[in-house]
Amino acid sequence: MGTHEAAYFYRSEVTEFQVLLEESTRAKPVGPQSRFVEPDAESFGRLKSRFHHVLYGRRGTGKSSLLRKMEATLREEARLVAWTDQETYTAHSYPDVLVATLAEVFRQFSIQVKDISEKPKKKLFRKERLSESESLALVLDDAVAQLVNLKNSPSESAIEWTASYASSSSINFEGGSDVQVALRNIKARNSVKAEMGDRREDAGSIAHRYKAEKKEHIERAVSVYRDLIKLCTRLAPDAYIVLDDFYRLPENVQPDIAGYFHRVVKDTGVWLKFGSIPFWTRLYRGSPAVGLQAPHDIREISLDRGLPDFNNSKRFLEQILASLAEEMDVDPKKLFSDGALDRLVLAAGGVPRDYLGLASDSIGVAKNRGVSQKAGTGRVIAEDVNEAAGRTVNLKYDDLEEDAGDRSGDLRELIINLTSHCRKTKRSWFLVDTLRKDLVRKLGRLQNMRFVHLIDSNESLPDQKSSRYLVYMLDVSQLAAQRAVQVDFMGWQKRSQRRARNLVFEGSSVVEEVAGDSLGVAADQPALFSDEDAIFGKIDEANSTDLSAFKDGA
């Protein structure tokens, strides 16, 4: 049997496995639940609970997948769940983005209310009366139409607002009033007209016509939408609204949108679930207070394990890999060497989407290089992962341009300086003084974009007690793209190797000194050719990985 035939990665099922890996890098509304690997029971349990939550994580950590799993579970329980992808509205200015999101929420609630309604039996020769749920669905549809009309209107537009003052217009949830009357009043109070002035509607209401900006219209509608939400939860208690990819919206309007939804759903039994990225998210703004403030109004859940929790990250990621491999009848241990499996975790920074993408690309690299006489080359090895990682740099820069906007130039320059610093020190990790808060915030943004990975947020140096340092590792992709083969990727496992003054990054100025034998790694370290050198041993525990002190005002 020839070497080509002996290589496991040439099998047809492995090719199909590559395709599946690529397809699995994106969360889908409908997909095999067997592919979902729960990050931990606590995160999922908290996310489903009756409280407002923001689910934080870097790009690709599985936020959308976990929210989709929550959505599927809740719908099986006949809960109302409205899913909104905020990336859809990035071209909208405020308040149009809020108006469009409200319209989508009511549209989805209307569809689900119709699905759970019980159809009354038809009676001959008698006009069929709409059920409460069918009437509510019609009013929700009307609200959607009015919101779409408002969104498409000029920034200042005319509207008719009907103020009810009769006692019969109030909604009595203890069973006294006719819901049909309440629904008619809600519908009347939310009708858009073109004329101006006042007119009497009936004995119980008066219509006011006025011209104002959209912001004023939407503010006056808070009580109307609260009534609609209450009627929804009367039919299906404990409903949920998901605002995924919330970081895609401009930071200056995020508190306004979060705060508006909070006012609409407060004490109604509807729970808000945000999916977003730290350092790109602002849910609260003070003076005056706007939005949701953690931990009083909203609780935070993080999906970021990262490299400090390497063993648990490896276990979780390999569970995902194994579940996908099982579908294609592929054995991961025959396909990947132990060094490659560890290098995949390191190169992905513990991020599931990057891990799956690199796994697929690494197989392609291995196929392209072929099998040599060198032992182990019949499987994917660590060098294949390095090369695959280096090819992802341009994609990450594209993401940087998209997410950072006008900040991308400064962040790109910072990446160049960090790469130069690491090549000079011949270490992939570096230290930053915690007092450099502006630099730390920039690094937080780069961490969200997977250009750097936090190792420790509370380290010290042996020769100085006054300052505390953050320890980061530059992403493997940056160094692999530079062919920086002599840079040590592994030494940060030992705390003693993370505490050296010449590893401190000072910002735009690049450290001139080159690390020597004092750190225990030879400066002329050869390129990694032994796959066993990529296998992780015991990792010294980090003092802390908490960056919450740097998020405010980011």
PDB file of C-alpha atoms in Angstrom, residues 129-249:
ATOM      1  CA  ARG A 129     -66.591  35.290  16.463  1.00  0.00           C
ATOM      2  CA  LEU A 130     -62.843  35.748  16.715  1.00  0.00           C
ATOM      3  CA  SER A 131     -61.163  34.245  19.743  1.00  0.00           C
ATOM      4  CA  GLU A 132     -59.107  36.382  22.096  1.00  0.00           C
ATOM      5  CA  SER A 133     -55.844  35.134  20.575  1.00  0.00           C
ATOM      6  CA  GLU A 134     -57.038  35.782  17.027  1.00  0.00           C
ATOM      7  CA  SER A 135     -58.118  39.294  17.978  1.00  0.00           C
ATOM      8  CA  LEU A 136     -54.743  39.915  19.602  1.00  0.00           C
ATOM      9  CA  ALA A 137     -52.936  38.662  16.487  1.00  0.00           C
ATOM     10  CA  LEU A 138     -54.885  41.155  14.368  1.00  0.00           C
ATOM     11  CA  VAL A 139     -53.946  44.033  16.651  1.00  0.00           C
ATOM     12  CA  LEU A 140     -50.310  42.933  16.655  1.00  0.00           C
ATOM     13  CA  ASP A 141     -50.431  42.917  12.850  1.00  0.00           C
ATOM     14  CA  ASP A 142     -51.880  46.418  12.949  1.00  0.00           C
ATOM     15  CA  ALA A 143     -49.085  47.554  15.262  1.00  0.00           C
ATOM     16  CA  VAL A 144     -46.521  46.117  12.834  1.00  0.00           C
ATOM     17  CA  ALA A 145     -48.126  47.984   9.934  1.00  0.00           C
ATOM     18  CA  GLN A 146     -48.135  51.243  11.901  1.00  0.00           C
ATOM     19  CA  LEU A 147     -44.476  50.812  12.899  1.00  0.00           C
ATOM     20  CA  VAL A 148     -43.423  50.062   9.327  1.00  0.00           C
ATOM     21  CA  ASN A 149     -45.344  53.142   8.211  1.00  0.00           C
ATOM     22  CA  LEU A 150     -43.608  55.243  10.878  1.00  0.00           C
ATOM     23  CA  LYS A 151     -40.179  53.900   9.887  1.00  0.00           C
ATOM     24  CA  ASN A 152     -40.772  54.817   6.264  1.00  0.00           C
ATOM     25  CA  SER A 153     -42.135  58.271   7.149  1.00  0.00           C
ATOM     26  CA  PRO A 154     -40.070  61.481   7.195  1.00  0.00           C
ATOM     27  CA  SER A 155     -38.188  62.223  10.411  1.00  0.00           C
ATOM     28  CA  GLU A 156     -41.014  64.636  11.330  1.00  0.00           C
ATOM     29  CA  SER A 157     -44.477  63.335  10.543  1.00  0.00           C
ATOM     30  CA  ALA A 158     -48.146  63.736  11.439  1.00  0.00           C
ATOM     31  CA  ILE A 159     -49.859  61.180  13.644  1.00  0.00           C
ATOM     32  CA  GLU A 160     -53.253  60.701  15.235  1.00  0.00           C
ATOM     33  CA  TRP A 161     -53.235  59.756  18.895  1.00  0.00           C
ATOM     34  CA  THR A 162     -56.467  58.694  20.558  1.00  0.00           C
ATOM     35  CA  ALA A 163     -56.499  59.183  24.317  1.00  0.00           C
ATOM     36  CA  SER A 164     -59.036  57.007  26.105  1.00  0.00           C
ATOM     37  CA  TYR A 165     -60.520  58.186  29.344  1.00  0.00           C
ATOM     38  CA  ALA A 166     -63.452  55.841  29.840  1.00  0.00           C
ATOM     39  CA  SER A 167     -62.967  53.213  32.525  1.00  0.00           C
ATOM     40  CA  SER A 168     -63.886  50.453  30.068  1.00  0.00           C
ATOM     41  CA  SER A 169     -60.659  51.092  28.123  1.00  0.00           C
ATOM     42  CA  SER A 170     -58.440  49.837  30.941  1.00  0.00           C
ATOM     43  CA  ILE A 171     -57.214  46.285  30.857  1.00  0.00           C
ATOM     44  CA  ASN A 172     -58.276  44.284  33.859  1.00  0.00           C
ATOM     45  CA  PHE A 173     -56.118  41.173  34.168  1.00  0.00           C
ATOM     46  CA  GLU A 174     -58.162  39.788  37.008  1.00  0.00           C
ATOM     47  CA  GLY A 175     -60.966  38.876  34.647  1.00  0.00           C
ATOM     48  CA  GLY A 176     -63.444  41.758  34.839  1.00  0.00           C
ATOM     49  CA  SER A 177     -63.293  43.567  31.468  1.00  0.00           C
ATOM     50  CA  ASP A 178     -63.928  42.549  27.906  1.00  0.00           C
ATOM     51  CA  VAL A 179     -60.596  42.024  26.116  1.00  0.00           C
ATOM     52  CA  GLN A 180     -62.232  42.966  22.801  1.00  0.00           C
ATOM     53  CA  VAL A 181     -62.874  46.487  24.138  1.00  0.00           C
ATOM     54  CA  ALA A 182     -59.288  46.752  25.339  1.00  0.00           C
ATOM     55  CA  LEU A 183     -57.962  45.617  21.981  1.00  0.00           C
ATOM     56  CA  ARG A 184     -60.097  48.123  20.105  1.00  0.00           C
ATOM     57  CA  ASN A 185     -58.791  50.926  22.295  1.00  0.00           C
ATOM     58  CA  ILE A 186     -55.167  49.883  21.787  1.00  0.00           C
ATOM     59  CA  LYS A 187     -55.718  49.799  18.044  1.00  0.00           C
ATOM     60  CA  ALA A 188     -57.397  53.219  18.012  1.00  0.00           C
ATOM     61  CA  ARG A 189     -54.643  54.785  20.095  1.00  0.00           C
ATOM     62  CA  ASN A 190     -51.977  53.737  17.628  1.00  0.00           C
ATOM     63  CA  SER A 191     -53.373  54.927  14.296  1.00  0.00           C
ATOM     64  CA  VAL A 192     -51.296  57.106  11.984  1.00  0.00           C
ATOM     65  CA  LYS A 193     -53.113  59.873  10.089  1.00  0.00           C
ATOM     66  CA  ALA A 194     -52.104  62.708   7.821  1.00  0.00           C
ATOM     67  CA  GLU A 195     -54.257  65.581   9.101  1.00  0.00           C
ATOM     68  CA  MET A 196     -53.855  67.899  12.084  1.00  0.00           C
ATOM     69  CA  GLY A 197     -56.211  69.054  14.842  1.00  0.00           C
ATOM     70  CA  ASP A 198     -58.501  67.427  17.381  1.00  0.00           C
ATOM     71  CA  ARG A 199     -61.777  65.536  17.041  1.00  0.00           C
ATOM     72  CA  ARG A 200     -64.121  63.561  19.313  1.00  0.00           C
ATOM     73  CA  GLU A 201     -63.997  59.788  18.665  1.00  0.00           C
ATOM     74  CA  ASP A 202     -66.796  58.575  20.929  1.00  0.00           C
ATOM     75  CA  ALA A 203     -68.047  59.025  24.463  1.00  0.00           C
ATOM     76  CA  GLY A 204     -64.883  57.533  25.853  1.00  0.00           C
ATOM     77  CA  SER A 205     -62.010  59.042  23.897  1.00  0.00           C
ATOM     78  CA  ILE A 206     -60.673  62.080  22.133  1.00  0.00           C
ATOM     79  CA  ALA A 207     -58.245  62.022  19.205  1.00  0.00           C
ATOM     80  CA  HIS A 208     -55.332  64.442  19.111  1.00  0.00           C
ATOM     81  CA  ARG A 209     -53.586  65.097  15.817  1.00  0.00           C
ATOM     82  CA  TYR A 210     -50.113  66.559  16.045  1.00  0.00           C
ATOM     83  CA  LYS A 211     -46.863  66.788  14.170  1.00  0.00           C
ATOM     84  CA  ALA A 212     -43.650  65.707  15.869  1.00  0.00           C
ATOM     85  CA  GLU A 213     -40.379  63.856  15.403  1.00  0.00           C
ATOM     86  CA  LYS A 214     -40.312  60.066  15.342  1.00  0.00           C
ATOM     87  CA  LYS A 215     -38.654  59.991  18.761  1.00  0.00           C
ATOM     88  CA  GLU A 216     -41.668  61.709  20.299  1.00  0.00           C
ATOM     89  CA  HIS A 217     -44.091  59.375  18.527  1.00  0.00           C
ATOM     90  CA  ILE A 218     -42.268  56.293  19.771  1.00  0.00           C
ATOM     91  CA  GLU A 219     -42.028  57.650  23.316  1.00  0.00           C
ATOM     92  CA  ARG A 220     -45.785  58.311  23.458  1.00  0.00           C
ATOM     93  CA  ALA A 221     -46.382  54.716  22.362  1.00  0.00           C
ATOM     94  CA  VAL A 222     -44.641  53.091  25.372  1.00  0.00           C
ATOM     95  CA  SER A 223     -47.896  52.549  27.274  1.00  0.00           C
ATOM     96  CA  VAL A 224     -49.606  51.166  24.161  1.00  0.00           C
ATOM     97  CA  TYR A 225     -46.873  48.610  23.590  1.00  0.00           C
ATOM     98  CA  ARG A 226     -46.878  47.685  27.268  1.00  0.00           C
ATOM     99  CA  ASP A 227     -50.602  46.885  26.935  1.00  0.00           C
ATOM    100  CA  LEU A 228     -49.878  44.704  23.917  1.00  0.00           C
ATOM    101  CA  ILE A 229     -47.079  42.884  25.739  1.00  0.00           C
ATOM    102  CA  LYS A 230     -49.330  42.276  28.749  1.00  0.00           C
ATOM    103  CA  LEU A 231     -51.991  40.744  26.537  1.00  0.00           C
ATOM    104  CA  CYS A 232     -49.370  38.502  24.941  1.00  0.00           C
ATOM    105  CA  THR A 233     -48.205  37.199  28.310  1.00  0.00           C
ATOM    106  CA  ARG A 234     -51.824  36.730  29.378  1.00  0.00           C
ATOM    107  CA  LEU A 235     -52.082  34.125  26.633  1.00  0.00           C
ATOM    108  CA  ALA A 236     -48.549  32.706  27.047  1.00  0.00           C
ATOM    109  CA  PRO A 237     -46.824  33.632  30.333  1.00  0.00           C
ATOM    110  CA  ASP A 238     -43.073  34.236  30.399  1.00  0.00           C
ATOM    111  CA  ALA A 239     -42.199  35.373  26.892  1.00  0.00           C
ATOM    112  CA  TYR A 240     -38.698  36.191  25.643  1.00  0.00           C
ATOM    113  CA  ILE A 241     -37.184  38.793  23.313  1.00  0.00           C
ATOM    114  CA  VAL A 242     -33.722  38.058  21.904  1.00  0.00           C
ATOM    115  CA  LEU A 243     -31.566  40.896  20.565  1.00  0.00           C
ATOM    116  CA  ASP A 244     -28.594  39.092  19.060  1.00  0.00           C
ATOM    117  CA  ASP A 245     -25.422  40.762  17.710  1.00  0.00           C
ATOM    118  CA  PHE A 246     -26.331  43.870  19.709  1.00  0.00           C
ATOM    119  CA  TYR A 247     -22.746  45.133  19.428  1.00  0.00           C
ATOM    120  CA  ARG A 248     -23.381  45.771  15.735  1.00  0.00           C
ATOM    121  CA  LEU A 249     -25.358  48.902  16.617  1.00  0.00           C
TER     122      LEU A 249
END
